[in-house]
Tab-separated table of C-alpha atoms and ligand atoms in Angstrom:
chain	number	residue	atom	x	y	z
A	1	MET	CA	132.806	76.107	106.856
A	2	SER	CA	133.828	79.759	106.270
A	3	LYS	CA	131.206	82.543	106.384
A	4	PRO	CA	129.842	83.691	103.140
A	5	ASP	CA	131.504	87.146	102.220
A	6	VAL	CA	128.784	89.982	102.053
A	7	LEU	CA	129.354	93.465	100.809
A	8	GLN	CA	127.553	95.822	103.158
A	9	VAL	CA	126.743	99.026	101.288
A	10	GLY	CA	125.177	101.101	104.165
A	11	ALA	CA	125.025	101.199	107.987
A	12	TYR	CA	122.264	99.150	109.625
A	13	PRO	CA	121.305	99.396	113.400
A	14	ALA	CA	123.112	97.428	115.819
A	15	TRP	CA	120.300	94.855	116.204
A	16	ASP	CA	120.808	93.991	112.692
A	17	GLN	CA	124.499	94.297	112.526
A	18	GLU	CA	125.200	91.641	115.394
A	19	PRO	CA	123.387	88.763	113.693
A	20	LEU	CA	124.809	89.598	110.259
A	21	ASP	CA	128.283	89.651	111.841
A	22	GLU	CA	127.550	86.382	113.565
A	23	THR	CA	126.487	84.682	110.283
A	24	PHE	CA	128.521	86.439	107.521
A	25	ALA	CA	131.765	87.866	106.776
A	26	MET	CA	130.486	91.566	106.440
A	27	HIS	CA	132.688	93.932	104.396
A	28	ARG	CA	131.653	97.297	105.184
A	29	TYR	CA	131.733	99.418	101.991
A	30	PHE	CA	130.196	102.402	103.458
A	31	GLU	CA	133.242	102.807	106.073
A	32	ALA	CA	135.961	102.610	103.290
A	33	ALA	CA	137.605	105.933	102.461
A	34	ASP	CA	138.854	104.619	98.990
A	35	LYS	CA	135.525	102.878	98.024
A	36	SER	CA	136.857	101.717	94.456
A	37	GLY	CA	140.121	100.443	96.087
A	38	PHE	CA	137.874	98.597	98.700
A	39	LEU	CA	135.686	97.197	96.066
A	40	ALA	CA	138.720	95.996	93.956
A	41	GLY	CA	140.221	94.326	97.061
A	42	VAL	CA	136.998	92.364	98.354
A	43	GLY	CA	134.886	92.263	95.319
A	44	PRO	CA	136.342	88.900	94.021
A	45	THR	CA	135.313	87.231	97.339
A	46	ILE	CA	131.831	88.625	97.635
A	47	ARG	CA	128.852	86.274	97.240
A	48	ALA	CA	126.123	88.670	98.322
A	49	ILE	CA	125.493	92.356	98.719
A	50	ALA	CA	123.247	93.702	101.540
A	51	THR	CA	122.027	97.189	100.544
A	52	ARG	CA	119.505	99.748	101.388
A	53	GLY	CA	116.592	101.021	99.310
A	54	GLU	CA	118.067	104.352	98.570
A	55	LEU	CA	121.654	102.987	98.028
A	56	GLY	CA	120.951	100.008	95.828
A	57	ALA	CA	123.890	98.203	93.787
A	58	SER	CA	125.205	99.970	90.708
A	59	ARG	CA	126.397	98.196	87.626
A	60	ALA	CA	130.032	98.884	88.749
A	61	MET	CA	129.518	97.376	92.034
A	62	ILE	CA	127.972	94.204	90.646
A	63	GLU	CA	130.515	93.896	88.023
A	64	ALA	CA	133.305	94.189	90.731
A	65	CYS	CA	131.886	90.953	92.273
A	66	PRO	CA	132.440	88.134	89.836
A	67	LYS	CA	130.991	85.506	92.446
A	68	LEU	CA	127.922	87.740	93.337
A	69	GLU	CA	124.891	85.424	93.838
A	70	ILE	CA	122.259	87.738	95.656
A	71	ILE	CA	121.468	91.315	96.346
A	72	SER	CA	119.349	91.731	99.484
A	73	VAL	CA	117.770	95.148	99.790
A	74	TYR	CA	116.735	96.813	103.168
A	75	GLY	CA	113.815	98.646	101.723
A	76	VAL	CA	110.760	97.953	99.248
A	77	GLY	CA	112.328	100.162	96.527
A	78	PHE	CA	114.761	98.516	94.275
A	79	ASP	CA	115.265	101.249	91.743
A	80	ALA	CA	118.684	101.858	92.620
A	81	VAL	CA	119.625	98.350	91.859
A	82	ASP	CA	120.911	97.662	88.290
A	83	LEU	CA	118.423	94.946	87.708
A	84	LYS	CA	119.541	94.502	84.185
A	85	THR	CA	123.158	93.722	85.031
A	86	ALA	CA	121.836	91.370	87.883
A	87	GLY	CA	119.498	89.726	85.647
A	88	GLU	CA	122.183	89.115	82.970
A	89	ARG	CA	124.326	87.162	85.472
A	90	GLY	CA	121.461	85.377	87.102
A	91	ILE	CA	121.904	87.313	90.300
A	92	ARG	CA	118.968	87.006	92.658
A	93	VAL	CA	117.429	90.214	94.170
A	94	THR	CA	115.273	90.582	97.250
A	95	ASN	CA	113.535	93.529	98.919
A	96	THR	CA	111.425	93.983	102.013
A	97	PRO	CA	107.794	94.728	101.001
A	98	ASP	CA	104.831	94.288	103.204
A	99	VAL	CA	106.539	94.833	106.453
A	100	LEU	CA	106.713	98.516	105.880
A	101	THR	CA	103.646	99.308	103.860
A	102	ASN	CA	101.415	100.590	106.650
A	103	ASP	CA	104.216	102.707	108.140
A	104	VAL	CA	104.787	104.425	104.869
A	105	ALA	CA	101.100	105.082	104.273
A	106	ASP	CA	100.655	106.376	107.919
A	107	LEU	CA	103.407	108.924	107.275
A	108	GLY	CA	101.950	110.019	103.892
A	109	VAL	CA	98.415	110.671	105.359
A	110	ALA	CA	100.103	112.281	108.531
A	111	MET	CA	102.046	114.650	106.295
A	112	MET	CA	98.850	115.664	104.523
A	113	LEU	CA	97.181	116.423	107.764
A	114	CYS	CA	100.221	118.060	109.240
A	115	LEU	CA	100.718	120.433	106.185
A	116	SER	CA	96.913	121.194	105.641
A	117	ARG	CA	96.336	122.147	109.150
A	118	GLY	CA	99.602	124.025	109.614
A	119	MET	CA	100.736	121.855	112.571
A	120	THR	CA	104.370	122.560	112.597
A	121	GLY	CA	103.616	126.372	112.465
A	122	ALA	CA	101.162	125.917	115.110
A	123	GLU	CA	103.767	124.153	117.402
A	124	ARG	CA	106.060	127.155	116.936
A	125	TRP	CA	103.101	129.533	117.676
A	126	VAL	CA	102.743	127.865	121.025
A	127	ARG	CA	106.442	127.482	121.933
A	128	ASP	CA	107.510	131.005	120.815
A	129	GLY	CA	104.864	132.744	122.731
A	130	SER	CA	103.050	133.940	119.744
A	131	TRP	CA	99.792	132.514	121.097
A	132	ALA	CA	100.038	134.653	124.287
A	133	ALA	CA	101.275	137.419	122.425
A	134	LYS	CA	99.377	137.495	119.128
A	135	GLY	CA	96.345	135.472	119.826
A	136	LEU	CA	94.562	132.859	117.727
A	137	TYR	CA	96.749	130.911	115.318
A	138	PRO	CA	95.825	131.777	111.668
A	139	LEU	CA	93.099	129.605	110.055
A	140	GLN	CA	94.306	126.783	107.850
A	141	HIS	CA	92.644	124.280	105.563
A	142	ARG	CA	90.379	121.201	106.185
A	143	VAL	CA	91.123	117.897	104.947
A	144	TRP	CA	87.905	115.969	105.308
A	145	GLY	CA	85.436	115.858	102.412
A	146	LYS	CA	87.852	117.037	99.728
A	147	ARG	CA	89.289	115.038	96.805
A	148	ALA	CA	92.279	112.862	96.946
A	149	GLY	CA	94.276	111.352	94.082
A	150	VAL	CA	96.603	108.372	94.437
A	151	LEU	CA	99.199	107.744	91.725
A	152	GLY	CA	100.100	104.203	91.881
A	153	LEU	CA	97.704	101.785	93.616
A	154	GLY	CA	100.295	99.169	94.562
A	155	ARG	CA	100.577	98.073	98.268
A	156	ILE	CA	101.338	101.437	99.638
A	157	GLY	CA	98.899	103.392	97.385
A	158	PHE	CA	96.160	101.028	98.417
A	159	GLU	CA	96.862	101.525	102.235
A	160	VAL	CA	96.778	105.193	101.679
A	161	ALA	CA	93.505	105.282	99.830
A	162	LYS	CA	92.113	102.952	102.602
A	163	ARG	CA	93.128	105.507	105.314
A	164	LEU	CA	91.747	108.575	103.261
A	165	GLN	CA	88.446	106.843	103.212
A	166	GLY	CA	88.205	107.492	106.747
A	167	PHE	CA	88.477	111.253	106.133
A	168	GLY	CA	85.472	111.143	103.721
A	169	LEU	CA	87.726	111.982	100.793
A	170	ASP	CA	86.436	111.579	97.241
A	171	ILE	CA	89.195	109.150	96.296
A	172	ALA	CA	90.474	108.563	92.532
A	173	TYR	CA	93.486	106.658	91.567
A	174	SER	CA	95.705	106.145	88.512
A	175	ASN	CA	97.591	102.944	87.814
A	176	VAL	CA	98.967	101.025	84.924
A	177	THR	CA	95.938	98.774	85.330
A	178	GLN	CA	92.611	99.146	86.905
A	179	LYS	CA	92.441	97.307	90.310
A	180	ASP	CA	89.476	95.300	91.208
A	181	TYR	CA	90.131	95.701	94.694
A	182	ALA	CA	89.763	99.514	94.285
A	183	LYS	CA	86.554	99.472	96.557
A	184	GLY	CA	84.638	101.915	94.360
A	185	TRP	CA	87.511	104.331	93.924
A	186	ARG	CA	87.428	106.200	90.373
A	187	PHE	CA	90.081	105.105	88.023
A	188	LEU	CA	91.459	107.811	85.983
A	189	PRO	CA	93.715	106.979	83.117
A	190	ASN	CA	96.787	109.210	83.652
A	191	ALA	CA	98.527	111.552	86.079
A	192	VAL	CA	97.213	114.806	84.463
A	193	GLU	CA	93.501	113.748	84.875
A	194	LEU	CA	94.097	112.645	88.297
A	195	ALA	CA	95.858	115.934	89.080
A	196	ARG	CA	92.978	117.845	87.762
A	197	HIS	CA	90.660	115.761	90.193
A	198	ALA	CA	92.844	116.071	93.287
A	199	ASP	CA	93.228	118.431	96.055
A	200	PHE	CA	95.633	116.014	97.714
A	201	PHE	CA	97.830	114.316	95.129
A	202	PHE	CA	99.786	111.340	96.446
A	203	VAL	CA	102.893	109.919	94.782
A	204	THR	CA	103.004	106.074	95.673
A	205	LEU	CA	104.076	104.507	92.649
A	206	ALA	CA	107.259	102.341	92.544
A	207	ALA	CA	110.003	104.296	90.923
A	208	SER	CA	111.829	103.071	87.631
A	209	ALA	CA	113.326	104.421	84.474
A	210	GLU	CA	109.709	104.450	83.050
A	211	THR	CA	108.308	106.423	85.868
A	212	ARG	CA	111.016	109.136	85.965
A	213	HIS	CA	109.450	112.590	86.126
A	214	ILE	CA	105.948	111.017	85.477
A	215	VAL	CA	104.899	114.053	87.795
A	216	ASN	CA	105.940	116.756	85.376
A	217	ARG	CA	105.164	120.480	85.255
A	218	GLU	CA	101.845	119.831	83.444
A	219	VAL	CA	100.677	117.405	86.275
A	220	ILE	CA	102.126	119.704	89.004
A	221	GLU	CA	100.254	122.730	87.817
A	222	ALA	CA	97.054	120.603	87.249
A	223	VAL	CA	97.000	119.942	91.051
A	224	GLY	CA	96.910	123.717	91.259
A	225	PRO	CA	97.239	126.730	93.517
A	226	GLU	CA	95.030	125.297	96.190
A	227	GLY	CA	96.254	121.568	95.875
A	228	MET	CA	98.932	119.528	97.525
A	229	VAL	CA	101.555	117.061	96.457
A	230	ILE	CA	102.680	114.465	98.887
A	231	ASN	CA	105.417	112.251	97.817
A	232	ILE	CA	106.339	109.132	99.811
A	233	SER	CA	107.794	107.204	96.835
A	234	ARG	CA	111.047	108.410	95.286
A	235	ALA	CA	111.982	111.881	94.303
A	236	SER	CA	112.844	110.506	90.709
A	237	ASN	CA	109.035	110.235	90.142
A	238	ILE	CA	108.828	114.114	90.290
A	239	ASP	CA	110.529	116.663	88.261
A	240	GLU	CA	111.951	118.457	91.136
A	241	GLU	CA	112.674	121.633	89.179
A	242	ALA	CA	109.168	121.953	88.024
A	243	LEU	CA	108.059	121.301	91.518
A	244	LEU	CA	110.076	124.064	92.960
A	245	ALA	CA	109.116	126.635	90.400
A	246	ALA	CA	105.601	125.858	90.933
A	247	LEU	CA	105.777	126.137	94.850
A	248	GLU	CA	107.864	129.409	94.422
A	249	SER	CA	105.281	131.046	91.775
A	250	GLY	CA	102.182	129.728	93.626
A	251	LYS	CA	101.101	127.474	90.721
A	252	LEU	CA	101.243	124.737	93.255
A	253	GLY	CA	99.770	125.422	96.839
A	254	SER	CA	101.905	123.043	98.790
A	255	ALA	CA	103.988	119.835	99.000
A	256	ALA	CA	104.686	117.301	101.688
A	257	LEU	CA	107.953	115.668	100.707
A	258	ASP	CA	109.847	112.659	102.385
A	259	VAL	CA	112.228	112.211	99.396
A	260	PHE	CA	114.581	114.458	97.480
A	261	GLU	CA	116.947	114.649	94.632
A	262	GLY	CA	120.339	114.419	96.148
A	263	GLU	CA	119.175	113.528	99.622
A	264	PRO	CA	120.220	114.120	102.211
A	265	LYS	CA	121.511	117.322	100.595
A	266	LEU	CA	118.397	119.152	99.446
A	267	ASN	CA	118.111	121.953	96.900
A	268	PRO	CA	118.517	124.828	99.310
A	269	ARG	CA	115.443	126.570	97.444
A	270	PHE	CA	113.300	124.184	99.554
A	271	PHE	CA	114.424	125.819	102.566
A	272	ALA	CA	113.183	129.342	101.516
A	273	LEU	CA	109.698	127.988	101.021
A	274	ASN	CA	106.986	128.223	103.664
A	275	ASN	CA	104.421	125.996	101.566
A	276	VAL	CA	106.252	122.796	102.097
A	277	LEU	CA	106.615	120.064	104.828
A	278	LEU	CA	110.209	118.544	104.675
A	279	GLN	CA	110.712	115.009	106.098
A	280	PRO	CA	114.021	113.099	106.235
A	281	HIS	CA	112.989	109.960	104.058
A	282	HIS	CA	111.811	108.242	107.269
A	283	ALA	CA	108.333	106.916	106.037
A	284	SER	CA	109.446	103.348	107.271
A	285	GLY	CA	111.452	104.677	110.198
A	286	THR	CA	109.888	103.032	113.138
A	287	PHE	CA	111.566	100.622	115.526
A	288	GLU	CA	108.905	97.955	114.662
A	289	THR	CA	109.122	98.199	110.779
A	290	ARG	CA	112.884	98.603	110.621
A	291	LYS	CA	113.442	95.556	112.693
A	292	ALA	CA	111.147	93.502	110.561
A	293	MET	CA	113.060	94.968	107.436
A	294	GLY	CA	116.389	93.871	108.857
A	295	GLN	CA	115.036	90.285	109.649
A	296	LEU	CA	113.744	90.020	106.256
A	297	VAL	CA	117.251	91.041	104.666
A	298	ARG	CA	118.711	88.291	106.869
A	299	ASP	CA	116.178	85.707	106.194
A	300	ASN	CA	116.557	86.171	102.364
A	301	LEU	CA	120.291	85.662	102.760
A	302	LEU	CA	119.977	82.677	105.059
A	303	ALA	CA	117.275	81.132	102.639
A	304	HIS	CA	119.647	81.705	99.746
A	305	PHE	CA	122.668	80.111	101.236
A	306	ALA	CA	120.710	77.339	102.561
A	307	GLY	CA	119.254	76.484	99.141
A	308	ARG	CA	115.735	77.380	100.335
A	309	PRO	CA	113.185	79.576	98.429
A	310	LEU	CA	113.607	83.226	98.881
A	311	LEU	CA	111.038	84.880	101.100
A	312	THR	CA	110.501	88.083	98.941
A	313	PRO	CA	112.055	87.770	95.610
A	314	VAL	CA	112.203	90.631	93.074
A	315	LEU	CA	114.478	88.757	90.596
B	1	8YV	C1	113.759	102.431	103.398
B	1	8YV	C2	112.880	103.103	101.297
B	1	8YV	O1	113.547	102.385	104.876
B	1	8YV	O2	111.587	101.086	101.418
B	1	8YV	C3	112.381	101.749	100.718
B	1	8YV	O3	112.646	101.628	99.643
B	1	8YV	O4	113.204	104.098	100.724
B	1	8YV	C4	112.854	103.288	102.667
B	1	8YV	O5	111.463	103.007	103.316
B	1	8YV	C5	115.168	102.953	103.230
B	1	8YV	O6	115.548	102.809	101.997
B	1	8YV	C6	116.151	102.378	104.258
B	1	8YV	O7	117.366	102.955	104.271
């Protein structure tokens, strides 16, 4: 029996690519010089799309594949998949939740600590000889005992809040609904009130058209000149122009960011700032987690083609 034809939107590590190649006829979209020509050529044979969270599957890509049955996303965020088009055609969609939740939460808390305590500058202070030449590193800001706001108490937001408890932070959250598992954390009804509460403002909600720029200028300025925004969700959840303006003017104290509009090409204004921590969208980027994500991508595809229930369906 011939292998199902799968459109591979982005690169995967060798430990994922090999089993995929063994089981499926993988068509490497990301390697094609003429992507629209490539899609026109292979699209009619494609039964599945294997993509990544930040790459998704556009309406045009889906429509170029008339036999498409399933879209398997390597990542928890499926905001780059045109769910409306997929839903209209009864195309299944899967993602890789849970396996990456703790890594993403770990990096969010690590970013807060690293930026608040000036750890990247301190590393340079040691390495460039400043410690010996100039003495003590400049004082930074403590984390423990301050106030945290978590915007979006889903899987990742919940794990972030759990970790923050260990630092004795006064935790509040905002979410579309109050969560009974919120363990005594204060519920605040919207992002602005949460920002007013927070010294550390975590953006952890799933991105969608409805959440675009939910962290707007008003919210950013409510976090304030002593506050920090930490984004481990999607850049689209924050008005990046307003964020840059507030960081440049001092209306926002600092920002720790793992995601950016236009990534991996950032707005160069970020590079002129000394009150930001910039990370390359690697919150789930550990060997252990990425191997689990790749396995889940494959297991969903295998389940689909075997007629078994999908492991982690979105649609
Ligand atoms: C993925 C992400 O690792 O999970 C997501 O949605 O954005 C990341 O954690 C990334 O998309 C993999 O390429």
